[in-house]
Coordinates of N, CA and C in Angstrom, one line a residue:
M18 N 1.2 -1.2 0.4 CA -0.1 0.0 -0.1 C 0.8 1.0 0.0
Q19 N 1.1 2.2 -0.7 CA 1.4 3.8 -0.8 C 0.9 4.2 0.5
E20 N 2.6 4.8 0.9 CA 2.3 5.6 1.7 C 1.7 7.0 1.4
E21 N 0.6 7.5 2.4 CA -0.1 9.0 1.9 C 0.7 10.0 1.8
P22 N 0.3 10.9 1.5 CA 1.0 12.3 0.6 C 1.7 12.6 2.1
T23 N 0.8 13.3 3.1 CA 0.9 13.7 4.4 C 1.9 13.2 5.0
M24 N 2.1 11.5 5.4 CA 3.0 11.1 6.1 C 4.1 11.3 5.6
R25 N 4.4 10.8 4.1 CA 5.1 11.2 3.0 C 6.1 12.6 3.7
D26 N 5.7 13.3 3.8 CA 5.8 14.7 3.9 C 6.2 15.1 5.4
G27 N 5.6 14.4 6.5 CA 6.1 14.6 7.9 C 7.4 13.7 7.7
R28 N 7.4 12.8 7.5 CA 8.6 12.0 7.3 C 9.6 12.7 6.6
A29 N 9.7 13.4 5.3 CA 10.6 14.3 5.2 C 11.1 15.2 5.8
Q30 N 10.1 16.0 6.5 CA 10.6 17.2 7.6 C 11.2 16.5 8.6
I31 N 10.9 15.6 9.1 CA 11.8 14.6 10.4 C 12.9 14.4 9.8
L32 N 13.5 14.2 8.6 CA 14.9 13.4 8.0 C 15.6 14.8 7.8
E33 N 14.8 15.9 7.4 CA 15.3 17.2 7.1 C 16.1 17.7 8.3
M34 N 15.3 17.8 9.3 CA 15.4 18.6 10.9 C 16.9 17.3 11.5
L35 N 16.9 16.1 11.1 CA 18.2 14.9 11.4 C 19.0 15.9 10.8
V36 N 19.3 16.0 9.4 CA 20.1 16.3 8.2 C 21.1 17.3 8.9
A37 N 19.9 18.1 9.3 CA 20.6 19.9 9.6 C 20.6 19.6 11.4
G38 N 20.8 18.6 11.7 CA 21.2 18.7 13.2 C 20.3 19.0 14.4
R39 N 19.2 19.3 13.8 CA 18.4 19.7 14.8 C 17.4 18.6 15.7
L40 N 17.9 17.1 15.4 CA 17.4 16.2 16.1 C 18.5 14.8 15.9
T41 N 18.4 14.4 17.2 CA 19.6 13.2 17.4 C 18.3 12.0 16.5
V42 N 19.6 11.0 15.8 CA 19.1 9.4 15.3 C 17.9 8.9 16.8
E43 N 18.4 8.9 17.8 CA 17.1 8.3 18.5 C 16.0 9.3 18.8
Q44 N 15.7 10.8 18.5 CA 14.8 11.6 18.1 C 13.8 11.1 17.0
A45 N 14.7 11.2 16.1 CA 14.1 10.8 15.0 C 13.6 9.3 14.9
D46 N 14.1 8.9 15.3 CA 13.1 7.6 15.2 C 12.1 7.3 16.2
R47 N 12.0 7.9 17.0 CA 10.9 7.8 17.7 C 10.2 8.4 17.0
L48 N 10.1 9.8 16.3 CA 9.2 10.9 15.8 C 8.8 9.9 14.7
L49 N 9.6 9.2 13.7 CA 9.4 8.5 12.6 C 8.1 7.4 13.2
A50 N 8.5 6.6 14.2 CA 8.2 5.5 15.2 C 6.3 6.2 15.2
A51 N 6.3 7.3 15.8 CA 5.0 7.8 16.0 C 4.5 8.0 14.8
L52 N 5.1 8.6 14.0 CA 4.4 8.6 12.6 C 3.5 7.6 11.7
D53 N 4.5 6.8 11.6 CA 4.0 5.6 11.6 C 2.8 4.7 12.2
T54 N 2.6 5.0 13.3 CA 1.1 4.1 14.1 C 0.3 5.2 14.0
T55 N 0.5 6.5 14.1 CA -0.7 7.2 14.3 C -0.9 8.2 12.7
A56 N -0.2 7.6 11.8 CA -1.0 8.3 10.4 C -2.5 7.7 10.1
P57 N -3.3 8.6 10.3 CA -4.8 7.8 9.6 C -4.7 7.8 8.1
T58 N -5.2 7.2 8.0 CA -5.5 7.2 6.5 C -6.2 7.9 5.9
A59 N -5.9 8.5 4.9 CA -6.5 9.9 4.5 C -7.3 9.1 3.4
P60 N -8.5 10.6 3.0 CA -9.3 10.3 2.3 C -9.0 10.7 0.8
R61 N -9.6 10.3 -0.2 CA -9.1 10.9 -1.7 C -9.1 12.4 -1.5
E62 N -8.1 12.9 -1.9 CA -8.3 14.5 -2.0 C -9.0 14.8 -3.3
P63 N -10.0 16.2 -2.8 CA -10.7 16.6 -3.6 C -10.0 17.4 -5.6
T64 N -10.4 17.3 -6.4 CA -9.3 17.9 -7.4 C -8.9 19.1 -7.0
H65 N -9.2 20.0 -6.4 CA -8.6 21.2 -6.3 C -7.5 21.4 -5.7
Q66 N -7.4 20.2 -4.8 CA -6.5 19.8 -4.0 C -5.5 19.5 -4.8
A67 N -5.2 18.5 -5.6 CA -4.7 18.2 -6.7 C -2.8 18.5 -7.0
G68 N -3.0 20.0 -7.3 CA -1.7 20.5 -7.2 C -0.9 20.6 -6.1
E69 N -1.8 21.1 -4.9 CA -0.9 20.9 -3.4 C -0.7 19.8 -3.0
R70 N -1.4 18.7 -3.2 CA -0.6 17.3 -3.3 C 0.7 17.1 -4.0
R71 N 0.5 17.5 -5.4 CA 1.8 17.4 -6.1 C 2.9 17.9 -5.5
R72 N 2.8 19.2 -5.3 CA 3.8 19.4 -4.7 C 4.4 19.0 -3.4
R73 N 3.5 18.6 -2.4 CA 4.1 17.6 -1.3 C 4.3 16.6 -1.6
D74 N 3.9 16.0 -2.4 CA 4.6 14.5 -2.9 C 6.1 14.9 -3.6
E75 N 6.4 15.7 -4.1 CA 7.2 15.9 -5.0 C 8.9 16.4 -3.8
R76 N 8.2 17.2 -3.0 CA 9.3 17.3 -1.5 C 9.6 16.3 -1.1
A77 N 8.3 15.1 -0.8 CA 9.0 14.0 0.1 C 9.5 13.4 -0.3
N78 N 9.2 13.1 -1.6 CA 10.2 12.0 -2.8 C 11.0 12.5 -3.5
D79 N 11.8 13.1 -2.3 CA 13.0 13.5 -2.4 C 14.7 12.8 -2.0
A80 N 15.8 13.5 -2.4 CA 17.1 12.9 -2.2 C 17.0 11.9 -0.9
F81 N 16.3 12.5 0.0 CA 16.5 12.3 1.4 C 15.2 11.0 2.2
A82 N 14.4 11.0 1.1 CA 13.1 10.5 1.4 C 13.3 8.9 2.0
S83 N 14.1 8.3 1.4 CA 13.7 7.0 1.2 C 15.3 6.4 2.2
L84 N 15.8 7.4 2.7 CA 17.1 7.1 3.7 C 17.0 7.1 5.0
T85 N 17.8 5.7 5.3 CA 17.5 5.7 7.0 C 18.4 6.6 7.7
A86 N 18.4 6.8 8.5 CA 18.9 7.8 10.0 C 20.6 7.7 9.5
E87 N 21.3 6.5 9.4 CA 22.3 6.2 9.6 C 23.0 6.6 8.7
Q88 N 22.1 6.5 7.4 CA 22.7 7.1 6.0 C 23.0 8.4 5.9
L89 N 21.4 9.0 6.6 CA 21.4 10.5 6.3 C 22.5 11.1 7.4
I90 N 23.3 10.6 8.3 CA 24.3 10.8 9.3 C 25.1 10.8 8.5
A91 N 25.7 9.8 7.7 CA 27.0 9.7 7.1 C 27.2 10.7 6.0
L92 N 25.4 10.8 5.2 CA 26.2 11.9 4.5 C 26.6 13.3 4.9
R93 N 25.6 13.4 5.8 CA 25.7 14.6 6.7 C 27.7 15.1 7.0
D94 N 27.9 13.6 7.5 CA 29.5 13.8 8.2 C 30.4 14.0 7.1
H95 N 29.9 13.9 5.8 CA 30.9 13.9 4.5 C 30.6 15.0 3.9
G96 N 29.6 15.5 4.3 CA 29.2 17.0 4.0 C 28.5 17.1 2.6
V97 N 27.8 15.9 2.5 CA 27.0 15.5 1.2 C 25.3 16.3 1.7
S98 N 25.2 17.7 0.9 CA 23.7 18.2 0.9 C 22.9 17.6 0.1
R99 N 21.4 18.0 0.1 CA 20.6 18.0 -1.0 C 20.7 18.3 -2.2
A100 N 21.4 19.8 -1.9 CA 21.6 20.8 -3.2 C 22.8 19.7 -4.2
F101 N 23.9 19.2 -3.4 CA 24.9 18.5 -3.9 C 24.0 17.2 -4.9
I102 N 23.2 16.5 -4.3 CA 22.9 15.6 -4.8 C 21.9 15.9 -6.0
E103 N 20.8 16.6 -5.9 CA 20.3 17.0 -6.6 C 20.9 17.6 -8.3
Q104 N 22.1 18.5 -8.0 CA 23.2 18.9 -9.3 C 23.6 17.6 -9.4
L105 N 24.2 16.7 -8.9 CA 24.8 15.3 -9.9 C 23.3 14.9 -10.5
R106 N 22.2 14.5 -9.5 CA 20.9 14.5 -10.4 C 20.9 14.9 -11.7
A107 N 21.1 16.5 -11.6 CA 20.4 17.0 -12.8 C 21.6 16.8 -14.1
A108 N 22.8 16.1 -13.7 CA 23.8 16.3 -14.5 C 23.9 15.1 -15.3
G109 N 22.7 14.3 -14.8 CA 22.6 12.9 -15.4 C 23.1 11.6 -14.4
L110 N 23.2 11.9 -13.6 CA 23.6 11.0 -12.5 C 22.5 10.8 -11.4
A111 N 21.7 9.5 -11.8 CA 20.9 9.6 -10.7 C 21.3 8.0 -9.9
N112 N 20.3 7.6 -9.2 CA 20.3 6.4 -8.4 C 21.6 6.0 -8.0
L113 N 22.3 7.0 -7.6 CA 23.7 6.6 -7.2 C 23.6 6.3 -5.6
S114 N 24.1 5.4 -5.2 CA 24.0 4.9 -3.7 C 25.0 6.1 -2.8
V115 N 24.7 5.5 -1.7 CA 25.1 6.7 -0.6 C 26.5 6.6 -0.5
H116 N 27.2 5.0 -0.9 CA 28.9 5.3 -0.6 C 29.0 5.8 -1.7
D117 N 28.6 5.7 -3.1 CA 28.8 6.3 -4.5 C 28.6 7.8 -3.5
L118 N 27.8 8.9 -3.6 CA 27.6 10.0 -3.0 C 28.7 10.3 -2.4
I119 N 29.5 9.7 -1.2 CA 30.2 10.3 -0.4 C 31.5 10.2 -1.3
E120 N 31.7 9.0 -1.9 CA 33.2 8.9 -2.8 C 33.3 10.1 -3.4
L121 N 32.0 10.3 -4.5 CA 32.3 12.0 -5.2 C 32.4 13.2 -4.4
S122 N 31.6 12.9 -3.8 CA 31.9 14.1 -2.6 C 33.5 14.5 -2.2
D123 N 33.5 13.1 -1.7 CA 35.2 13.4 -0.7 C 36.6 13.4 -2.1
H124 N 35.9 13.0 -3.2 CA 36.9 13.1 -4.0 C 37.0 14.7 -4.7
G125 N 35.8 15.1 -4.3 CA 35.5 16.6 -5.2 C 34.9 16.8 -6.5
V126 N 34.2 16.2 -6.8 CA 33.6 15.5 -8.4 C 32.6 16.4 -8.1
D127 N 31.8 17.0 -8.6 CA 30.2 17.7 -8.5 C 29.8 17.6 -10.0
G128 N 28.8 18.7 -10.0 CA 27.7 18.3 -10.8 C 28.3 19.1 -12.2
D129 N 29.1 19.8 -12.1 CA 29.4 20.9 -13.0 C 30.5 20.0 -13.6
F130 N 31.5 19.1 -13.0 CA 32.1 18.6 -13.9 C 31.7 17.1 -14.6
V131 N 30.6 16.7 -14.1 CA 29.6 15.8 -14.8 C 29.3 16.4 -16.0
H132 N 28.3 17.2 -15.7 CA 27.6 17.7 -16.9 C 28.8 18.2 -18.2
D133 N 30.1 19.0 -17.7 CA 31.3 19.3 -18.3 C 31.6 18.2 -19.4
L134 N 31.9 16.7 -18.5 CA 32.4 15.8 -19.7 C 30.9 15.1 -20.0
R135 N 29.7 15.6 -20.0 CA 28.8 14.8 -20.8 C 28.6 15.5 -21.7
E136 N 28.6 17.0 -21.8 CA 28.6 17.9 -22.8 C 29.7 17.4 -23.8
A137 N 30.7 17.0 -23.5 CA 32.3 16.8 -24.4 C 31.9 15.6 -25.0
G138 N 30.9 15.1 -24.3 CA 30.5 13.3 -24.8 C 30.6 12.2 -24.3
L139 N 31.4 12.3 -22.8 CA 31.7 11.2 -22.4 C 30.8 11.0 -21.6
T140 N 29.6 10.1 -21.8 CA 28.5 10.0 -21.0 C 28.7 8.6 -20.6
N141 N 27.9 8.4 -19.9 CA 27.7 6.9 -19.3 C 28.6 6.7 -18.0
L142 N 29.3 7.9 -17.8 CA 30.8 7.3 -16.6 C 30.5 6.7 -15.1
T143 N 31.3 5.9 -14.9 CA 31.0 5.4 -13.6 C 31.5 6.2 -12.9
P144 N 31.2 6.3 -11.4 CA 31.4 6.9 -10.4 C 33.3 6.6 -10.2
E145 N 33.4 5.8 -10.3 CA 35.1 5.5 -10.7 C 35.9 6.4 -11.7
Q146 N 35.3 6.4 -12.8 CA 35.7 7.1 -13.9 C 35.9 8.5 -13.6
L147 N 34.8 8.8 -13.1 CA 34.4 10.2 -12.6 C 35.8 10.7 -11.9
M148 N 35.5 9.9 -10.8 CA 36.9 10.0 -9.6 C 38.2 10.3 -10.1
G149 N 38.3 9.3 -11.3 CA 39.8 9.0 -11.5 C 40.4 10.2 -12.5
L150 N 39.2 11.1 -13.6 CA 39.3 11.6 -14.0 C 39.8 12.8 -13.4
F151 N 39.1 12.9 -12.4 CA 39.4 14.2 -11.6 C 41.0 14.2 -10.5
D152 N 40.8 13.1 -9.9 CA 41.9 12.9 -9.4 C 43.5 13.3 -10.2
H153 N 43.1 12.6 -11.6 CA 44.5 13.1 -12.4 C 44.7 14.3 -13.0
G154 N 43.5 15.0 -12.7 CA 43.6 16.3 -13.2 C 43.2 16.7 -14.3
V155 N 42.3 15.3 -15.2 CA 41.9 15.4 -16.4 C 40.4 16.6 -16.4
D156 N 41.1 18.0 -16.6 CA 39.7 18.4 -16.8 C 39.0 18.6 -18.4
I157 N 37.9 19.6 -18.1 CA 37.2 19.8 -19.6 C 38.1 20.2 -20.8
D158 N 39.1 21.1 -20.2 CA 39.8 21.9 -21.2 C 40.6 20.9 -21.9
F159 N 41.4 19.7 -21.1 CA 42.6 19.1 -21.6 C 41.4 18.1 -22.5
V160 N 40.1 17.3 -22.6 CA 39.4 16.7 -23.0 C 39.2 17.4 -24.2
R161 N 38.9 18.5 -24.4 CA 38.3 19.2 -25.6 C 39.2 19.6 -26.4
E162 N 40.7 19.8 -25.8 CA 41.7 19.8 -26.9 C 42.2 18.7 -27.3
A163 N 41.9 17.9 -26.8 CA 42.5 16.2 -27.3 C 41.4 15.6 -28.4
Q164 N 40.2 16.2 -28.2 CA 39.2 16.2 -29.3 C 39.4 16.6 -30.2
A165 N 39.7 18.3 -29.9 CA 40.1 18.9 -30.9 C 41.1 18.6 -31.9
A166 N 41.8 17.9 -31.4 CA 43.3 17.6 -32.2 C 43.2 16.3 -32.8
G167 N 42.2 15.5 -32.6 CA 41.5 14.3 -33.4 C 41.2 13.0 -32.6
L168 N 41.5 13.4 -31.5 CA 41.4 11.8 -30.5 C 39.8 12.1 -29.7
V169 N 39.0 11.8 -30.4 CA 37.3 12.1 -30.4 C 37.1 11.2 -29.3
D170 N 37.5 9.8 -29.6 CA 36.9 8.8 -28.9 C 37.8 8.0 -27.7
A171 N 38.7 8.7 -27.1 CA 39.6 8.4 -26.0 C 38.7 8.3 -24.8
T172 N 39.0 7.6 -24.9 CA 38.1 6.6 -23.1 C 38.7 7.5 -22.2
P173 N 38.1 7.2 -20.9 CA 38.9 8.1 -19.5 C 40.0 7.3 -19.0
D174 N 40.1 6.2 -19.2 CA 41.9 5.8 -19.0 C 42.8 6.1 -19.7
Q175 N 42.5 6.1 -21.6 CA 43.5 6.8 -22.2 C 43.6 8.6 -22.0
L176 N 42.5 9.1 -21.8 CA 42.7 10.4 -21.3 C 43.5 10.7 -20.4
I177 N 43.4 9.8 -19.1 CA 44.4 9.6 -17.6 C 45.7 9.8 -18.4
A178 N 46.1 8.4 -18.9 CA 47.7 8.0 -19.3 C 47.9 9.1 -20.2
M179 N 47.6 9.6 -21.2 CA 48.3 10.7 -21.6 C 48.7 12.0 -20.9
Y180 N 47.6 12.3 -20.1 CA 47.4 13.7 -18.8 C 48.7 13.0 -17.9
D181 N 49.2 12.5 -17.7 CA 50.3 11.7 -16.7 C 50.9 11.8 -17.4
H182 N 51.2 11.6 -18.7 CA 52.4 11.3 -19.1 C 52.7 12.6 -20.2
G183 N 52.2 13.3 -19.9 CA 52.6 14.6 -20.4 C 52.3 15.1 -22.2
V184 N 51.2 14.0 -22.9 CA 51.1 14.1 -24.1 C 49.4 15.1 -24.2
D185 N 50.1 16.4 -24.5 CA 48.8 17.4 -25.0 C 48.7 17.6 -26.1
A186 N 47.6 18.4 -26.2 CA 46.9 18.7 -28.1 C 48.3 19.0 -29.0
D187 N 49.1 19.9 -28.6 CA 49.9 20.4 -29.4 C 51.0 19.0 -29.6
F188 N 51.3 18.4 -28.9 CA 51.9 16.9 -29.2 C 51.6 16.0 -30.3
V189 N 50.3 16.1 -29.9 CA 49.3 15.4 -30.5 C 49.0 15.6 -32.3
R190 N 48.9 17.1 -32.2 CA 48.8 17.7 -33.8 C 50.4 17.3 -34.5
E191 N 51.0 17.4 -33.9 CA 53.3 17.6 -34.3 C 52.9 16.2 -34.1
M192 N 52.8 14.8 -33.9 CA 52.6 13.7 -34.2 C 51.9 13.5 -35.5
S193 N 50.4 14.1 -35.5 CA 49.5 13.8 -36.7 C 50.4 14.4 -37.7
G194 N 51.4 15.2 -38.0 CA 52.4 16.2 -39.0 C 52.7 15.1 -39.8
L195 N 53.6 13.7 -38.8 CA 54.3 13.1 -39.3 C 53.4 12.0 -39.9
S196 N 52.5 11.9 -40.3 CA 51.2 10.9 -41.2 C 52.1 9.5 -40.5
I197 N 52.1 9.6 -39.1 CA 51.9 8.0 -38.3 C 50.8 7.3 -38.5
A198 N 50.7 5.9 -38.8 CA 49.6 5.6 -39.4 C 49.3 4.5 -37.7
N199 N 47.8 4.8 -37.9 CA 46.9 4.1 -36.6 C 47.8 5.2 -35.2
L200 N 47.6 6.4 -35.6 CA 48.2 6.7 -34.4 C 46.9 7.0 -32.9
T201 N 47.4 5.9 -32.3 CA 46.3 5.8 -31.1 C 46.7 6.3 -29.5
P202 N 46.2 6.8 -28.5 CA 46.5 7.1 -27.3 C 47.6 6.9 -26.6
E203 N 47.6 5.3 -26.5 CA 48.7 4.7 -26.4 C 50.1 4.8 -27.1
G204 N 50.4 5.0 -28.5 CA 51.2 4.8 -29.2 C 52.0 6.7 -29.0
L205 N 50.6 7.4 -28.8 CA 51.3 8.7 -28.8 C 52.1 9.1 -27.3
V206 N 51.6 8.0 -26.3 CA 52.3 8.1 -25.3 C 53.4 7.4 -25.2
A207 N 53.8 6.1 -26.0 CA 55.1 5.7 -26.0 C 56.2 6.7 -27.2
L208 N 55.3 7.1 -28.0 CA 56.4 8.5 -28.3 C 56.8 9.5 -27.6
Y209 N 55.9 9.9 -27.0 CA 56.3 11.2 -26.2 C 57.1 10.7 -24.9
D210 N 57.2 9.4 -24.4 CA 58.2 8.8 -23.6 C 59.5 8.8 -24.2
Q211 N 59.4 8.7 -25.5 CA 60.6 8.2 -26.3 C 61.5 9.4 -26.6
G212 N 60.4 10.8 -26.7 CA 61.4 11.7 -26.7 C 60.9 12.2 -28.4
V213 N 60.4 11.4 -29.3 CA 59.8 11.9 -30.1 C 59.5 13.1 -30.7
E214 N 60.1 13.6 -31.4 CA 60.0 15.3 -32.1 C 60.0 15.1 -33.6
S215 N 59.1 16.3 -33.8 CA 58.4 16.4 -35.6 C 59.9 16.4 -36.2
D216 N 61.2 17.0 -35.4 CA 62.4 17.3 -36.6 C 63.0 16.0 -36.5
D217 N 62.7 14.6 -36.0 CA 64.2 13.9 -35.4 C 63.9 12.9 -37.2

């Protein structure tokens, strides 16, 4: 049976107070238990109240509404806010676990970083790939420059390897001018590591 809108609304308010530090876990548990046992069966709302109910539903069915008290405390302890979660969702990352949210926040990956990569064509990246790119310093400028130099299909691992080895867009264009067949990111890294230059 579906939870009534007023009950979901009350649950969301309790969880918000818990995340904000205005309630302890024990207090929140007692309030949630009381809400579960005392909530009456709500009658069907008149049509003119449908808009108000819909707004309540949207607010209650948010990023925090289905989480346990322990999960909310973990998110709060790591600085994971509602705004951070919604920003990631807006960038295309939905259905992330609490662990993923904490890891992304701890590594500094935010919605802007995810959005920029998706705009550049790097879609469906896993949290691990996003953290890897961010941790190695691969930003959107590097990605776009690599793509402009012809490496439009470079994977996250290839981008990281090129960045770590110092292969930039100028080197890619320089090697492309040598008419080397099947020039891959791995090949570019090998050429750079061997000190190959266009006038060699």
